[in-house]
Amino acid sequence: MYAFDFERPSTLAEAEKALAGEDAQALGGGQTLIPTLKQRLAMPEKLVSLGAIQEIKGVCKGDDGALCVGGGTTHATVAREAAADYPALAALAAHIGDPAVRNRGTIGGSIANNDPAACYPAAVLASGATVVTNKRKIAADDYFKGMFETALDEGEIITEVRFPVPEKASYQKFEQPASRFALVGVFVAKYADGVRVGVTGASEGGVFRWTEAEAALSADFSTGAVEGMARPADGMMSDLHGSAAYRAHLVGVMTRRAVAAAS
Amino acid sequence: MSQIHITTTINGDETEYLCEADETLLDVLRDHLDMTGSKEGCGTGDCGACSVVVDGRLVCSCLMLAAEAEGRAIETIEGMGQGDQLHPLQQKFLEHAALQCGICTPGILVAAKNLLERNPNPSEEEVRYWLAGNLCRCTGYDKIIRAVMDTAADMRGAA
């Protein structure tokens, strides 16, 4: 790592101030950022740890029934504390990486990074969640802007993610077995006003909604409704773990599995 | 860039150290505190050779900045045995020959101990998933899993 300054504020207000400087970078759990710093792919002047800010940690139920997850909440905590209210989200969190990653990595860090194979973006998009920052509220549909790109401004801090709780949901991940990132992961969420389908791991554009499947499932929530449906291979990622055509095929398979497993 | 002063507890002992902002907890354990039981394998959180427990939770010490350890309670492999008395897991690893080169062993022992403290009766699948973040390139894992299962059974018997 290159040398950098370090601050560890205990309030959001102090963190905002610390991040206002030139070339400052927020640090969540560091499970992606620290390897990135070691590889010298990022060279901030200053790191501002969000780890001591208690007000952005924890899981609670909002007045509107939404599940509110603080931006600094670890995957392990979500796995435990969301289990009763939003079991599909808790199950997703319980299968990110390995125990050590889940004990440090945070939901805010994950969606700020927006890795195209990360699990959380599929849940945030499929739930129509709201990303709350220190400045504003951003609808999930406006938040994800492509691979590693988001609507966040420089220095903006994710304080909370608000998930409307669906009637039924499931996340099905076809794992890349070494990293346990999603080779393809599909989150299906059924709400009173329709079904949303979020797909991660597949597209060169990052997480996306599969609107054709959403229309079919909103009319008839059954595996039969999406039988034989597949995405075109155009625009799908292709690497040594899977070709574009393979990933496109998996999108259909994992969607059907998620519908079958939804509860 | 001035050094950062940290007060923490390591294996029950209050410990103070000075670190640079860009030093990891693993760097401090090994290079400043001469606790070389935790190993650096990959340095990127993939191999688990640097596993330690922070406030009761398993983490990769190579992916945690030393400056983040203020006020935390850290447990390392050095705190596992009591003097000459090996922890039951360490004893079972010897009996089952659950190690060859030994580089991954401290991390696996720390991770396995943390599992058994949470779940004294894990299934084989639970052991395998819990140790998913600890890579071993020698043993093929089978003896490690058997050693952990055997320790769990013994410790349940003794309890």
XYZ file of C-alpha atoms in Angstrom:
422
model
C 0.000 0.000 0.000
C 1.044 3.583 -0.531
C 1.065 5.730 2.581
C -2.157 7.564 3.386
C -3.679 9.569 6.210
C -6.248 7.858 8.369
C -9.244 9.106 10.305
C -11.763 7.144 12.324
C -14.640 9.471 13.190
C -17.378 8.351 15.558
C -20.206 10.454 14.099
C -21.628 10.919 10.635
C -21.061 14.670 10.830
C -17.347 14.196 11.515
C -17.107 11.658 8.704
C -18.692 14.106 6.257
C -16.118 16.698 7.222
C -13.239 14.240 6.940
C -14.400 13.125 3.479
C -14.779 16.665 2.198
C -11.055 16.987 1.582
C -9.299 16.300 -1.691
C -8.931 12.640 -2.626
C -10.426 11.165 0.539
C -11.950 7.685 0.421
C -14.487 6.106 2.772
C -13.549 2.712 4.235
C -16.312 0.263 5.108
C -15.283 -3.265 6.065
C -12.315 -3.113 3.707
C -12.785 -6.584 2.242
C -12.499 -5.192 -1.278
C -10.851 -1.828 -0.677
C -7.823 -3.082 1.266
C -6.815 -5.641 -1.403
C -7.353 -2.860 -3.960
C -4.998 -0.584 -2.009
C -2.425 -3.373 -1.717
C -2.529 -3.860 -5.452
C -2.157 -0.093 -5.806
C -5.253 0.085 -7.957
C -6.438 2.883 -5.662
C -4.202 5.493 -4.053
C -6.301 7.847 -1.902
C -4.590 10.569 0.121
C -6.788 9.786 3.073
C -8.892 6.881 4.306
C -11.894 7.661 6.478
C -13.047 4.579 8.369
C -16.798 4.377 8.908
C -16.298 1.524 11.375
C -16.733 3.557 14.558
C -19.996 5.259 13.529
C -22.655 3.482 15.557
C -25.557 5.446 14.056
C -25.171 3.665 10.687
C -25.104 0.140 12.112
C -27.903 -2.301 12.768
C -31.179 -3.670 11.415
C -34.606 -2.304 12.330
C -38.194 -2.139 11.169
C -39.412 1.188 9.758
C -42.852 2.717 10.418
C -43.887 1.809 6.869
C -42.972 -1.860 7.440
C -39.735 -1.608 5.478
C -36.640 -3.371 6.774
C -33.955 -0.759 7.412
C -30.359 -1.896 7.299
C -27.693 0.585 8.398
C -24.983 1.158 5.793
C -22.264 0.021 8.194
C -23.997 -3.263 9.064
C -21.947 -6.397 8.427
C -23.217 -9.314 6.364
C -23.075 -11.530 9.475
C -25.370 -9.149 11.342
C -27.850 -8.986 8.453
C -27.812 -12.792 8.231
C -28.788 -12.947 11.893
C -31.041 -9.945 12.404
C -32.995 -9.893 9.128
C -33.875 -13.594 9.344
C -37.317 -13.103 10.885
C -38.498 -10.163 8.750
C -36.857 -10.776 5.385
C -35.514 -14.345 5.255
C -34.447 -14.205 1.589
C -32.244 -11.183 2.316
C -30.796 -12.856 5.417
C -30.027 -16.003 3.411
C -28.268 -13.948 0.753
C -26.110 -12.269 3.413
C -25.335 -15.645 5.014
C -23.807 -16.930 1.773
C -21.536 -14.024 0.846
C -17.883 -15.086 0.781
C -16.751 -16.857 3.949
C -17.230 -16.173 7.695
C -14.293 -13.736 7.897
C -15.615 -11.676 4.983
C -19.117 -11.630 6.480
C -17.770 -10.411 9.832
C -16.088 -7.352 8.286
C -17.828 -6.610 4.979
C -20.786 -4.183 5.065
C -23.872 -3.651 2.926
C -22.919 -0.020 2.317
C -19.449 -1.010 1.179
C -20.835 -3.665 -1.130
C -23.321 -1.473 -2.944
C -20.981 1.533 -3.043
C -18.436 -0.667 -4.802
C -21.126 -2.259 -7.033
C -19.065 -5.225 -8.151
C -20.865 -6.771 -11.153
C -20.842 -10.181 -9.416
C -21.743 -9.046 -5.888
C -24.903 -10.447 -4.266
C -26.412 -7.410 -2.518
C -27.082 -5.325 -5.651
C -29.513 -8.030 -6.859
C -31.487 -7.797 -3.599
C -31.485 -3.997 -3.527
C -32.714 -3.771 -7.123
C -35.247 -6.618 -6.909
C -36.687 -5.208 -3.682
C -37.040 -1.724 -5.121
C -35.096 -0.607 -2.077
C -34.176 2.970 -1.270
C -30.522 3.852 -0.741
C -30.375 6.550 1.921
C -27.242 8.693 2.089
C -26.121 11.598 4.229
C -27.503 13.871 1.488
C -30.565 12.246 -0.107
C -32.663 9.188 -0.855
C -31.957 7.302 -4.074
C -34.342 4.728 -5.569
C -32.617 1.473 -6.481
C -33.684 1.916 -10.119
C -31.677 5.163 -10.238
C -28.745 3.994 -8.130
C -26.897 1.322 -10.119
C -25.175 2.887 -13.130
C -23.181 -0.027 -14.525
C -20.142 -2.047 -13.525
C -18.549 -0.431 -10.422
C -20.581 2.737 -11.131
C -23.284 4.205 -8.896
C -25.232 7.430 -8.452
C -23.124 8.326 -5.393
C -21.208 11.597 -5.451
C -17.679 11.984 -4.117
C -17.703 11.773 -0.345
C -21.350 10.676 -0.143
C -21.986 8.107 2.616
C -24.631 5.360 2.535
C -26.341 5.569 5.904
C -29.164 3.086 5.360
C -30.827 0.807 2.836
C -34.609 0.525 3.183
C -36.081 -2.709 1.843
C -39.841 -2.980 1.292
C -40.579 -6.523 2.491
C -42.073 -8.721 -0.255
C -44.802 -11.346 0.092
C -42.401 -13.955 -1.214
C -38.783 -13.868 -2.313
C -35.720 -15.968 -2.957
C -32.139 -15.417 -4.052
C -30.522 -18.215 -6.005
C -26.810 -18.014 -6.697
C -24.767 -20.183 -9.010
C -21.472 -19.805 -7.192
C -18.039 -19.383 -8.602
C -16.776 -21.936 -6.086
C -13.392 -20.367 -5.284
C -14.611 -16.853 -4.518
C -18.298 -17.583 -3.860
C -19.142 -14.517 -5.903
C -22.127 -15.084 -8.188
C -21.339 -16.574 -11.573
C -25.005 -15.705 -11.949
C -27.337 -14.771 -9.093
C -31.052 -14.010 -9.399
C -33.212 -12.361 -6.740
C -36.960 -12.715 -7.306
C -39.318 -10.671 -5.107
C -43.113 -10.829 -5.302
C -45.003 -7.754 -4.109
C -48.719 -7.026 -4.101
C -48.260 -4.760 -7.118
C -45.977 -7.032 -9.147
C -42.818 -9.099 -9.298
C -39.273 -7.746 -9.578
C -36.307 -9.779 -10.789
C -32.725 -8.604 -10.132
C -29.840 -10.342 -11.888
C -26.177 -10.099 -10.832
C -22.975 -11.710 -12.088
C -24.212 -11.888 -15.647
C -24.149 -8.593 -17.506
C -21.288 -6.371 -18.619
C -23.539 -3.530 -17.457
C -23.646 -4.818 -13.874
C -26.831 -5.708 -12.016
C -30.046 -5.404 -14.050
C -33.791 -6.071 -13.919
C -35.108 -8.788 -16.204
C -38.287 -7.010 -17.221
C -39.637 -9.763 -19.538
C -39.523 -12.254 -16.683
C -41.063 -9.681 -14.326
C -44.058 -9.236 -16.681
C -44.553 -12.994 -17.051
C -44.251 -13.604 -13.296
C -46.503 -10.689 -12.378
C -49.244 -12.315 -14.488
C -48.575 -15.821 -13.188
C -46.095 -16.437 -10.362
C -44.986 -19.941 -11.323
C -41.941 -21.586 -12.867
C -44.165 -22.390 -15.862
C -44.546 -18.677 -16.589
C -40.801 -18.372 -17.248
C -40.264 -21.853 -18.707
C -38.019 -21.678 -21.763
C -37.295 -17.965 -21.281
C -33.645 -16.946 -21.601
C -31.618 -13.803 -22.038
C -29.693 -13.168 -25.242
C -25.924 -13.712 -24.875
C -25.227 -10.196 -26.174
C -23.763 -8.018 -23.434
C -23.178 -10.894 -21.021
C -19.809 -11.221 -19.310
C -17.464 -13.882 -20.585
C -14.414 -15.175 -18.729
C -12.655 -18.419 -17.855
C -15.452 -19.333 -15.450
C -18.242 -19.110 -17.994
C -18.984 -17.891 -21.500
C -21.580 -15.249 -22.314
C -23.940 -17.928 -23.678
C -23.525 -20.020 -20.520
C -24.303 -17.047 -18.277
C -27.313 -16.117 -20.417
C -28.626 -19.663 -20.026
C -28.024 -19.575 -16.262
C -30.147 -16.419 -15.901
C -33.202 -18.437 -16.962
C -32.268 -21.439 -14.837
C -31.611 -19.427 -11.675
C -34.796 -17.386 -12.162
C -36.868 -20.574 -12.295
C -35.072 -21.923 -9.216
C -35.746 -18.673 -7.353
C -39.453 -18.770 -8.246
C -39.665 -22.396 -7.110
C -37.884 -21.606 -3.821
C -39.670 -18.312 -3.073
C -41.317 -18.247 0.328
C 2.018 11.157 8.520
C 2.256 10.527 12.202
C 1.975 7.143 13.839
C -1.270 6.101 15.433
C -1.422 4.998 19.051
C -3.686 2.007 19.690
C -4.748 0.374 22.950
C -6.190 -3.079 22.608
C -6.344 -6.454 24.321
C -4.464 -9.365 22.802
C -5.055 -12.826 24.241
C -6.278 -11.215 27.454
C -3.318 -8.858 27.898
C -3.771 -5.129 27.509
C -1.438 -4.133 24.694
C -0.427 -0.782 23.261
C 1.289 -0.213 19.954
C 2.155 2.503 17.482
C 1.336 1.820 13.849
C 1.374 3.509 10.485
C -1.975 4.142 8.820
C -1.163 1.649 6.079
C -0.168 -1.218 8.364
C -2.576 -4.102 8.795
C -3.293 -5.855 12.058
C -1.257 -8.765 10.687
C 1.742 -6.482 10.073
C 1.601 -5.264 13.665
C 1.180 -8.736 15.168
C 4.098 -10.155 13.240
C 6.510 -7.250 12.845
C 5.953 -5.152 15.981
C 4.705 -7.620 18.562
C 6.709 -10.686 17.469
C 3.602 -12.830 17.294
C 4.465 -14.731 14.150
C 1.931 -17.531 14.545
C -0.522 -15.770 12.213
C 0.793 -16.180 8.662
C 0.614 -14.014 5.592
C -0.458 -16.209 2.688
C -2.216 -14.207 0.014
C -2.616 -10.839 1.737
C -5.989 -10.415 0.015
C -8.394 -12.313 2.273
C -8.586 -15.476 0.197
C -6.473 -17.987 2.131
C -7.290 -17.439 5.811
C -3.729 -18.112 7.057
C -3.892 -14.808 8.980
C -7.204 -15.613 10.740
C -7.658 -14.035 14.163
C -10.707 -13.349 16.312
C -11.725 -9.751 17.005
C -14.455 -9.205 19.606
C -15.474 -12.830 19.223
C -15.665 -12.720 15.419
C -13.357 -14.425 12.962
C -11.567 -11.996 10.624
C -8.616 -11.926 8.258
C -6.006 -9.816 10.035
C -4.455 -8.962 6.654
C -7.657 -7.117 5.685
C -8.073 -5.128 8.858
C -6.020 -2.001 9.408
C -4.103 -2.017 12.669
C -5.547 1.441 13.356
C -9.044 -0.101 13.508
C -8.192 -2.254 16.537
C -8.671 0.490 19.145
C -10.568 -0.908 22.121
C -11.013 -4.334 20.565
C -10.289 -7.735 22.101
C -8.080 -9.803 19.809
C -7.380 -13.513 20.045
C -4.570 -15.122 18.081
C -3.117 -18.613 17.755
C -0.565 -17.694 20.454
C -3.373 -17.605 23.008
C -4.843 -20.955 22.119
C -2.774 -23.360 24.245
C -2.081 -22.756 27.946
C 1.671 -23.036 28.388
C 2.599 -26.603 27.450
C -1.035 -27.641 27.521
C -2.328 -27.806 23.951
C -5.912 -26.863 23.147
C -7.950 -30.007 22.354
C -8.080 -28.952 18.696
C -4.292 -28.706 18.529
C -3.980 -32.173 20.098
C -6.477 -33.679 17.662
C -4.722 -32.089 14.686
C -1.559 -33.949 15.751
C -3.392 -37.229 16.296
C -5.175 -37.035 12.936
C -2.074 -35.734 11.104
C -4.311 -32.883 9.941
C -1.380 -30.835 8.721
C 1.607 -31.224 6.461
C 3.526 -28.028 5.752
C 1.698 -26.197 8.557
C 1.341 -22.738 7.048
C -2.459 -22.841 7.036
C -2.709 -24.591 10.405
C -2.764 -21.583 12.804
C -5.549 -19.955 10.799
C -7.554 -23.157 10.608
C -7.187 -23.761 14.345
C -8.331 -20.216 15.157
C -11.308 -20.562 12.802
C -12.242 -24.016 14.109
C -12.053 -22.867 17.740
C -14.374 -19.981 16.928
C -16.820 -22.410 15.302
C -16.876 -24.785 18.281
C -17.473 -21.896 20.678
C -20.559 -20.983 18.655
C -21.724 -24.436 17.766
C -20.435 -27.354 19.862
C -22.199 -29.881 17.637
C -21.605 -28.908 14.008
C -22.433 -31.182 11.103
C -19.652 -32.057 8.672
C -21.256 -29.684 6.176
C -21.249 -26.866 8.722
C -17.554 -27.467 9.464
C -16.725 -27.437 5.760
C -18.672 -24.209 5.156
C -17.175 -22.544 8.237
C -13.644 -23.379 7.080
C -14.429 -22.291 3.502
C -12.205 -19.246 3.943
C -9.177 -21.289 5.025
C -7.212 -22.836 2.192
C -4.910 -25.832 2.611
C -2.882 -27.014 -0.340
C -1.460 -30.149 1.339
C -4.014 -32.234 3.163
C -7.031 -32.305 0.908
C -9.032 -31.141 3.967
C -10.378 -34.563 4.920
C -8.133 -35.037 7.954
C -8.768 -31.454 9.057
C -12.527 -31.976 8.979
C -12.187 -35.277 10.851
C -9.976 -33.667 13.495
C -12.496 -30.876 14.069
C -15.448 -33.297 14.240
C -13.530 -35.554 16.643
C -12.582 -32.605 18.875
C -16.190 -31.435 18.947
C -17.345 -34.905 19.999
C -14.696 -35.100 22.752
C -15.428 -31.627 24.070
C -19.156 -32.401 24.192
C -18.330 -35.579 26.130
C -16.190 -33.660 28.599
C -18.690 -30.873 29.120
